[in-house]
Amino acid sequence: MTTNTEIAGQMETETKPTALQRVSKLWPLALILGGLGIAVSQGWHNYLTLEGFSQNIGWLDAQISANFALVLAGYVAIYAAATAFMVPASFLTIAGGVLFGLAFGTFGTVFGATVGATALFIAARTSIGESLRSVVGPFLDKMQAGFNEDALSYMFALRLIPAFPFAVVNIA
């Protein structure tokens, strides 16, 4: 006959994740942090400023003339990375419009922001989701209640009111 302590011990060992499972959950977060580290160590963040943009506008225009689709894809990738790394991207939004015009600039910005926000959401959900929920649970519960009432209006309010940080809304 088994005792309650033996049953509790068996349940505890069955529910503990292995070291491999814990590490496999952290790969999205490690990928994002590693990419951010590489970008900063190489000085790439210096190009994402008004000064860097103004110094390189001629070169950028020449690249766009030579290969529009490739440069647009590069812009989308940079915007997605900036969103995933939680870099304020308002300058990039304006740069997209200046470089590619209204239609292609809007497409590139929206697509890049969606890809980056999705990557950030996946990283947060798989890597730090449980510990993050324990810290900000009541806040997330309020957000979920708002979504349940009227998802579209609530999302527009969260996106358009600057009091709510973009990265926080993406993770939530």
PDB file of C-alpha atoms in Angstrom:
ATOM      1  CA  MET A   1       0.000   0.000   0.000  1.00  0.00           C
ATOM      2  CA  THR A   2       1.286   3.463  -0.889  1.00  0.00           C
ATOM      3  CA  THR A   3       1.175   6.407   1.476  1.00  0.00           C
ATOM      4  CA  ASN A   4       0.119   9.965   0.720  1.00  0.00           C
ATOM      5  CA  THR A   5       3.722  11.186   0.822  1.00  0.00           C
ATOM      6  CA  GLU A   6       4.758   8.565  -1.745  1.00  0.00           C
ATOM      7  CA  ILE A   7       1.901   9.597  -4.039  1.00  0.00           C
ATOM      8  CA  ALA A   8       2.802  13.283  -3.620  1.00  0.00           C
ATOM      9  CA  GLY A   9       6.445  12.478  -4.390  1.00  0.00           C
ATOM     10  CA  GLN A  10       5.436  10.583  -7.534  1.00  0.00           C
ATOM     11  CA  MET A  11       3.204  13.444  -8.693  1.00  0.00           C
ATOM     12  CA  GLU A  12       5.951  15.973  -8.053  1.00  0.00           C
ATOM     13  CA  THR A  13       8.493  14.044 -10.127  1.00  0.00           C
ATOM     14  CA  GLU A  14       5.989  13.543 -12.939  1.00  0.00           C
ATOM     15  CA  THR A  15       5.152  17.246 -13.256  1.00  0.00           C
ATOM     16  CA  LYS A  16       8.679  18.662 -13.060  1.00  0.00           C
ATOM     17  CA  PRO A  17       9.959  19.576 -16.516  1.00  0.00           C
ATOM     18  CA  THR A  18      13.314  18.174 -17.525  1.00  0.00           C
ATOM     19  CA  ALA A  19      16.311  20.409 -18.166  1.00  0.00           C
ATOM     20  CA  LEU A  20      15.890  19.900 -21.911  1.00  0.00           C
ATOM     21  CA  GLN A  21      12.244  20.974 -21.756  1.00  0.00           C
ATOM     22  CA  ARG A  22      13.170  24.117 -19.814  1.00  0.00           C
ATOM     23  CA  VAL A  23      15.930  25.013 -22.279  1.00  0.00           C
ATOM     24  CA  SER A  24      13.739  24.298 -25.307  1.00  0.00           C
ATOM     25  CA  LYS A  25      11.178  26.803 -24.012  1.00  0.00           C
ATOM     26  CA  LEU A  26      13.829  29.535 -23.859  1.00  0.00           C
ATOM     27  CA  TRP A  27      15.037  29.402 -27.474  1.00  0.00           C
ATOM     28  CA  PRO A  28      12.739  32.180 -28.768  1.00  0.00           C
ATOM     29  CA  LEU A  29      13.869  34.536 -26.017  1.00  0.00           C
ATOM     30  CA  ALA A  30      17.519  33.583 -26.566  1.00  0.00           C
ATOM     31  CA  LEU A  31      17.137  34.189 -30.305  1.00  0.00           C
ATOM     32  CA  ILE A  32      15.677  37.661 -29.770  1.00  0.00           C
ATOM     33  CA  LEU A  33      18.297  38.636 -27.177  1.00  0.00           C
ATOM     34  CA  GLY A  34      21.101  37.210 -29.326  1.00  0.00           C
ATOM     35  CA  GLY A  35      19.927  39.147 -32.368  1.00  0.00           C
ATOM     36  CA  LEU A  36      19.693  42.330 -30.353  1.00  0.00           C
ATOM     37  CA  GLY A  37      23.194  41.770 -28.986  1.00  0.00           C
ATOM     38  CA  ILE A  38      24.623  41.273 -32.473  1.00  0.00           C
ATOM     39  CA  ALA A  39      22.882  44.386 -33.807  1.00  0.00           C
ATOM     40  CA  VAL A  40      24.155  46.593 -30.979  1.00  0.00           C
ATOM     41  CA  SER A  41      27.694  45.150 -31.064  1.00  0.00           C
ATOM     42  CA  GLN A  42      27.914  45.867 -34.807  1.00  0.00           C
ATOM     43  CA  GLY A  43      26.579  49.412 -34.428  1.00  0.00           C
ATOM     44  CA  TRP A  44      23.514  48.776 -36.609  1.00  0.00           C
ATOM     45  CA  HIS A  45      21.328  50.728 -34.208  1.00  0.00           C
ATOM     46  CA  ASN A  46      23.136  53.914 -35.305  1.00  0.00           C
ATOM     47  CA  TYR A  47      21.494  53.613 -38.733  1.00  0.00           C
ATOM     48  CA  LEU A  48      18.005  53.702 -37.187  1.00  0.00           C
ATOM     49  CA  THR A  49      18.194  57.400 -36.341  1.00  0.00           C
ATOM     50  CA  LEU A  50      17.214  60.544 -38.215  1.00  0.00           C
ATOM     51  CA  GLU A  51      20.897  61.433 -38.582  1.00  0.00           C
ATOM     52  CA  GLY A  52      21.790  57.997 -39.962  1.00  0.00           C
ATOM     53  CA  PHE A  53      18.845  58.146 -42.347  1.00  0.00           C
ATOM     54  CA  SER A  54      19.717  61.624 -43.637  1.00  0.00           C
ATOM     55  CA  GLN A  55      23.356  60.625 -44.191  1.00  0.00           C
ATOM     56  CA  ASN A  56      22.345  57.568 -46.228  1.00  0.00           C
ATOM     57  CA  ILE A  57      19.278  58.834 -48.128  1.00  0.00           C
ATOM     58  CA  GLY A  58      21.155  59.059 -51.443  1.00  0.00           C
ATOM     59  CA  TRP A  59      22.505  55.539 -51.137  1.00  0.00           C
ATOM     60  CA  LEU A  60      19.078  54.230 -50.124  1.00  0.00           C
ATOM     61  CA  ASP A  61      17.412  55.887 -53.130  1.00  0.00           C
ATOM     62  CA  ALA A  62      20.008  54.313 -55.435  1.00  0.00           C
ATOM     63  CA  GLN A  63      19.403  50.876 -53.905  1.00  0.00           C
ATOM     64  CA  ILE A  64      15.633  51.267 -54.283  1.00  0.00           C
ATOM     65  CA  SER A  65      16.044  52.238 -57.940  1.00  0.00           C
ATOM     66  CA  ALA A  66      18.298  49.242 -58.572  1.00  0.00           C
ATOM     67  CA  ASN A  67      16.236  46.607 -56.761  1.00  0.00           C
ATOM     68  CA  PHE A  68      12.960  47.815 -55.306  1.00  0.00           C
ATOM     69  CA  ALA A  69      11.613  44.430 -54.139  1.00  0.00           C
ATOM     70  CA  LEU A  70      14.810  43.422 -52.343  1.00  0.00           C
ATOM     71  CA  VAL A  71      15.106  46.736 -50.503  1.00  0.00           C
ATOM     72  CA  LEU A  72      11.414  46.605 -49.540  1.00  0.00           C
ATOM     73  CA  ALA A  73      11.936  43.069 -48.176  1.00  0.00           C
ATOM     74  CA  GLY A  74      14.952  44.357 -46.230  1.00  0.00           C
ATOM     75  CA  TYR A  75      12.848  47.186 -44.819  1.00  0.00           C
ATOM     76  CA  VAL A  76      10.162  44.700 -43.732  1.00  0.00           C
ATOM     77  CA  ALA A  77      12.830  42.520 -42.053  1.00  0.00           C
ATOM     78  CA  ILE A  78      14.365  45.510 -40.246  1.00  0.00           C
ATOM     79  CA  TYR A  79      10.946  46.714 -39.116  1.00  0.00           C
ATOM     80  CA  ALA A  80      10.031  43.227 -37.887  1.00  0.00           C
ATOM     81  CA  ALA A  81      13.306  42.967 -35.979  1.00  0.00           C
ATOM     82  CA  ALA A  82      12.852  46.419 -34.441  1.00  0.00           C
ATOM     83  CA  THR A  83       9.352  45.447 -33.312  1.00  0.00           C
ATOM     84  CA  ALA A  84      10.484  42.091 -31.914  1.00  0.00           C
ATOM     85  CA  PHE A  85      13.394  43.729 -30.069  1.00  0.00           C
ATOM     86  CA  MET A  86      11.038  46.423 -28.728  1.00  0.00           C
ATOM     87  CA  VAL A  87      12.971  49.250 -30.389  1.00  0.00           C
ATOM     88  CA  PRO A  88      10.767  52.335 -30.817  1.00  0.00           C
ATOM     89  CA  ALA A  89       9.971  52.224 -34.521  1.00  0.00           C
ATOM     90  CA  SER A  90       8.115  55.472 -35.175  1.00  0.00           C
ATOM     91  CA  PHE A  91      11.086  56.784 -37.142  1.00  0.00           C
ATOM     92  CA  LEU A  92      11.084  53.639 -39.274  1.00  0.00           C
ATOM     93  CA  THR A  93       7.405  54.140 -40.037  1.00  0.00           C
ATOM     94  CA  ILE A  94       8.109  57.615 -41.413  1.00  0.00           C
ATOM     95  CA  ALA A  95      11.200  56.380 -43.273  1.00  0.00           C
ATOM     96  CA  GLY A  96       9.098  53.681 -44.967  1.00  0.00           C
ATOM     97  CA  GLY A  97       6.703  56.305 -46.292  1.00  0.00           C
ATOM     98  CA  VAL A  98       9.543  58.559 -47.479  1.00  0.00           C
ATOM     99  CA  LEU A  99      11.429  55.747 -49.197  1.00  0.00           C
ATOM    100  CA  PHE A 100       8.622  53.661 -50.682  1.00  0.00           C
ATOM    101  CA  GLY A 101       5.643  55.993 -50.917  1.00  0.00           C
ATOM    102  CA  LEU A 102       2.254  55.655 -49.275  1.00  0.00           C
ATOM    103  CA  ALA A 103       1.121  52.283 -50.656  1.00  0.00           C
ATOM    104  CA  PHE A 104       4.346  50.285 -50.408  1.00  0.00           C
ATOM    105  CA  GLY A 105       5.466  52.080 -47.252  1.00  0.00           C
ATOM    106  CA  THR A 106       2.184  51.242 -45.532  1.00  0.00           C
ATOM    107  CA  PHE A 107       2.354  47.631 -46.683  1.00  0.00           C
ATOM    108  CA  GLY A 108       5.965  47.229 -45.534  1.00  0.00           C
ATOM    109  CA  THR A 109       5.304  48.857 -42.175  1.00  0.00           C
ATOM    110  CA  VAL A 110       2.145  46.883 -41.398  1.00  0.00           C
ATOM    111  CA  PHE A 111       3.621  43.585 -42.552  1.00  0.00           C
ATOM    112  CA  GLY A 112       6.891  44.138 -40.665  1.00  0.00           C
ATOM    113  CA  ALA A 113       5.063  45.202 -37.499  1.00  0.00           C
ATOM    114  CA  THR A 114       2.802  42.144 -37.690  1.00  0.00           C
ATOM    115  CA  VAL A 115       5.706  39.724 -38.143  1.00  0.00           C
ATOM    116  CA  GLY A 116       7.704  41.362 -35.346  1.00  0.00           C
ATOM    117  CA  ALA A 117       4.759  41.482 -32.953  1.00  0.00           C
ATOM    118  CA  THR A 118       4.014  37.828 -33.679  1.00  0.00           C
ATOM    119  CA  ALA A 119       7.630  36.856 -32.970  1.00  0.00           C
ATOM    120  CA  LEU A 120       7.595  38.827 -29.721  1.00  0.00           C
ATOM    121  CA  PHE A 121       4.288  37.265 -28.686  1.00  0.00           C
ATOM    122  CA  ILE A 122       5.548  33.734 -29.378  1.00  0.00           C
ATOM    123  CA  ALA A 123       8.770  34.398 -27.477  1.00  0.00           C
ATOM    124  CA  ALA A 124       6.898  35.819 -24.508  1.00  0.00           C
ATOM    125  CA  ARG A 125       4.306  33.069 -24.478  1.00  0.00           C
ATOM    126  CA  THR A 126       6.717  30.151 -24.755  1.00  0.00           C
ATOM    127  CA  SER A 127       9.664  31.472 -22.767  1.00  0.00           C
ATOM    128  CA  ILE A 128       8.465  33.764 -20.024  1.00  0.00           C
ATOM    129  CA  GLY A 129       4.697  33.519 -20.275  1.00  0.00           C
ATOM    130  CA  GLU A 130       4.007  31.758 -16.986  1.00  0.00           C
ATOM    131  CA  SER A 131       6.306  33.936 -14.875  1.00  0.00           C
ATOM    132  CA  LEU A 132       5.083  37.089 -16.636  1.00  0.00           C
ATOM    133  CA  ARG A 133       1.454  36.163 -15.984  1.00  0.00           C
ATOM    134  CA  SER A 134       2.197  35.722 -12.271  1.00  0.00           C
ATOM    135  CA  VAL A 135       3.609  39.259 -12.121  1.00  0.00           C
ATOM    136  CA  VAL A 136       1.048  41.137 -14.243  1.00  0.00           C
ATOM    137  CA  GLY A 137      -1.940  38.791 -13.969  1.00  0.00           C
ATOM    138  CA  PRO A 138      -4.524  41.376 -12.810  1.00  0.00           C
ATOM    139  CA  PHE A 139      -3.549  43.750 -15.635  1.00  0.00           C
ATOM    140  CA  LEU A 140      -3.870  40.966 -18.210  1.00  0.00           C
ATOM    141  CA  ASP A 141      -7.234  39.939 -16.767  1.00  0.00           C
ATOM    142  CA  LYS A 142      -8.524  43.511 -17.286  1.00  0.00           C
ATOM    143  CA  MET A 143      -7.244  43.466 -20.867  1.00  0.00           C
ATOM    144  CA  GLN A 144      -8.912  40.123 -21.553  1.00  0.00           C
ATOM    145  CA  ALA A 145     -12.211  41.408 -20.168  1.00  0.00           C
ATOM    146  CA  GLY A 146     -11.972  44.401 -22.518  1.00  0.00           C
ATOM    147  CA  PHE A 147     -11.309  42.118 -25.478  1.00  0.00           C
ATOM    148  CA  ASN A 148     -14.296  39.963 -24.560  1.00  0.00           C
ATOM    149  CA  GLU A 149     -16.616  43.004 -24.558  1.00  0.00           C
ATOM    150  CA  ASP A 150     -15.632  44.526 -27.904  1.00  0.00           C
ATOM    151  CA  ALA A 151     -12.386  43.244 -29.380  1.00  0.00           C
ATOM    152  CA  LEU A 152     -12.133  45.607 -32.356  1.00  0.00           C
ATOM    153  CA  SER A 153     -12.753  48.844 -30.452  1.00  0.00           C
ATOM    154  CA  TYR A 154     -10.520  47.717 -27.610  1.00  0.00           C
ATOM    155  CA  MET A 155      -7.648  46.893 -29.998  1.00  0.00           C
ATOM    156  CA  PHE A 156      -7.965  50.241 -31.763  1.00  0.00           C
ATOM    157  CA  ALA A 157      -7.884  52.031 -28.402  1.00  0.00           C
ATOM    158  CA  LEU A 158      -4.799  50.125 -27.276  1.00  0.00           C
ATOM    159  CA  ARG A 159      -2.981  50.792 -30.554  1.00  0.00           C
ATOM    160  CA  LEU A 160      -3.890  54.451 -30.963  1.00  0.00           C
ATOM    161  CA  ILE A 161      -3.527  55.745 -27.401  1.00  0.00           C
ATOM    162  CA  PRO A 162       0.187  56.333 -26.779  1.00  0.00           C
ATOM    163  CA  ALA A 163      -0.172  55.674 -23.042  1.00  0.00           C
ATOM    164  CA  PHE A 164      -0.061  51.931 -23.792  1.00  0.00           C
ATOM    165  CA  PRO A 165       3.433  50.871 -24.924  1.00  0.00           C
ATOM    166  CA  PHE A 166       3.421  48.976 -28.209  1.00  0.00           C
ATOM    167  CA  ALA A 167       5.576  46.114 -26.910  1.00  0.00           C
ATOM    168  CA  VAL A 168       3.399  45.610 -23.832  1.00  0.00           C
ATOM    169  CA  VAL A 169       0.248  45.418 -25.965  1.00  0.00           C
ATOM    170  CA  ASN A 170       1.969  42.919 -28.274  1.00  0.00           C
ATOM    171  CA  ILE A 171       2.938  40.649 -25.412  1.00  0.00           C
ATOM    172  CA  ALA A 172      -0.453  40.928 -23.723  1.00  0.00           C
TER     173      ALA A 172
END
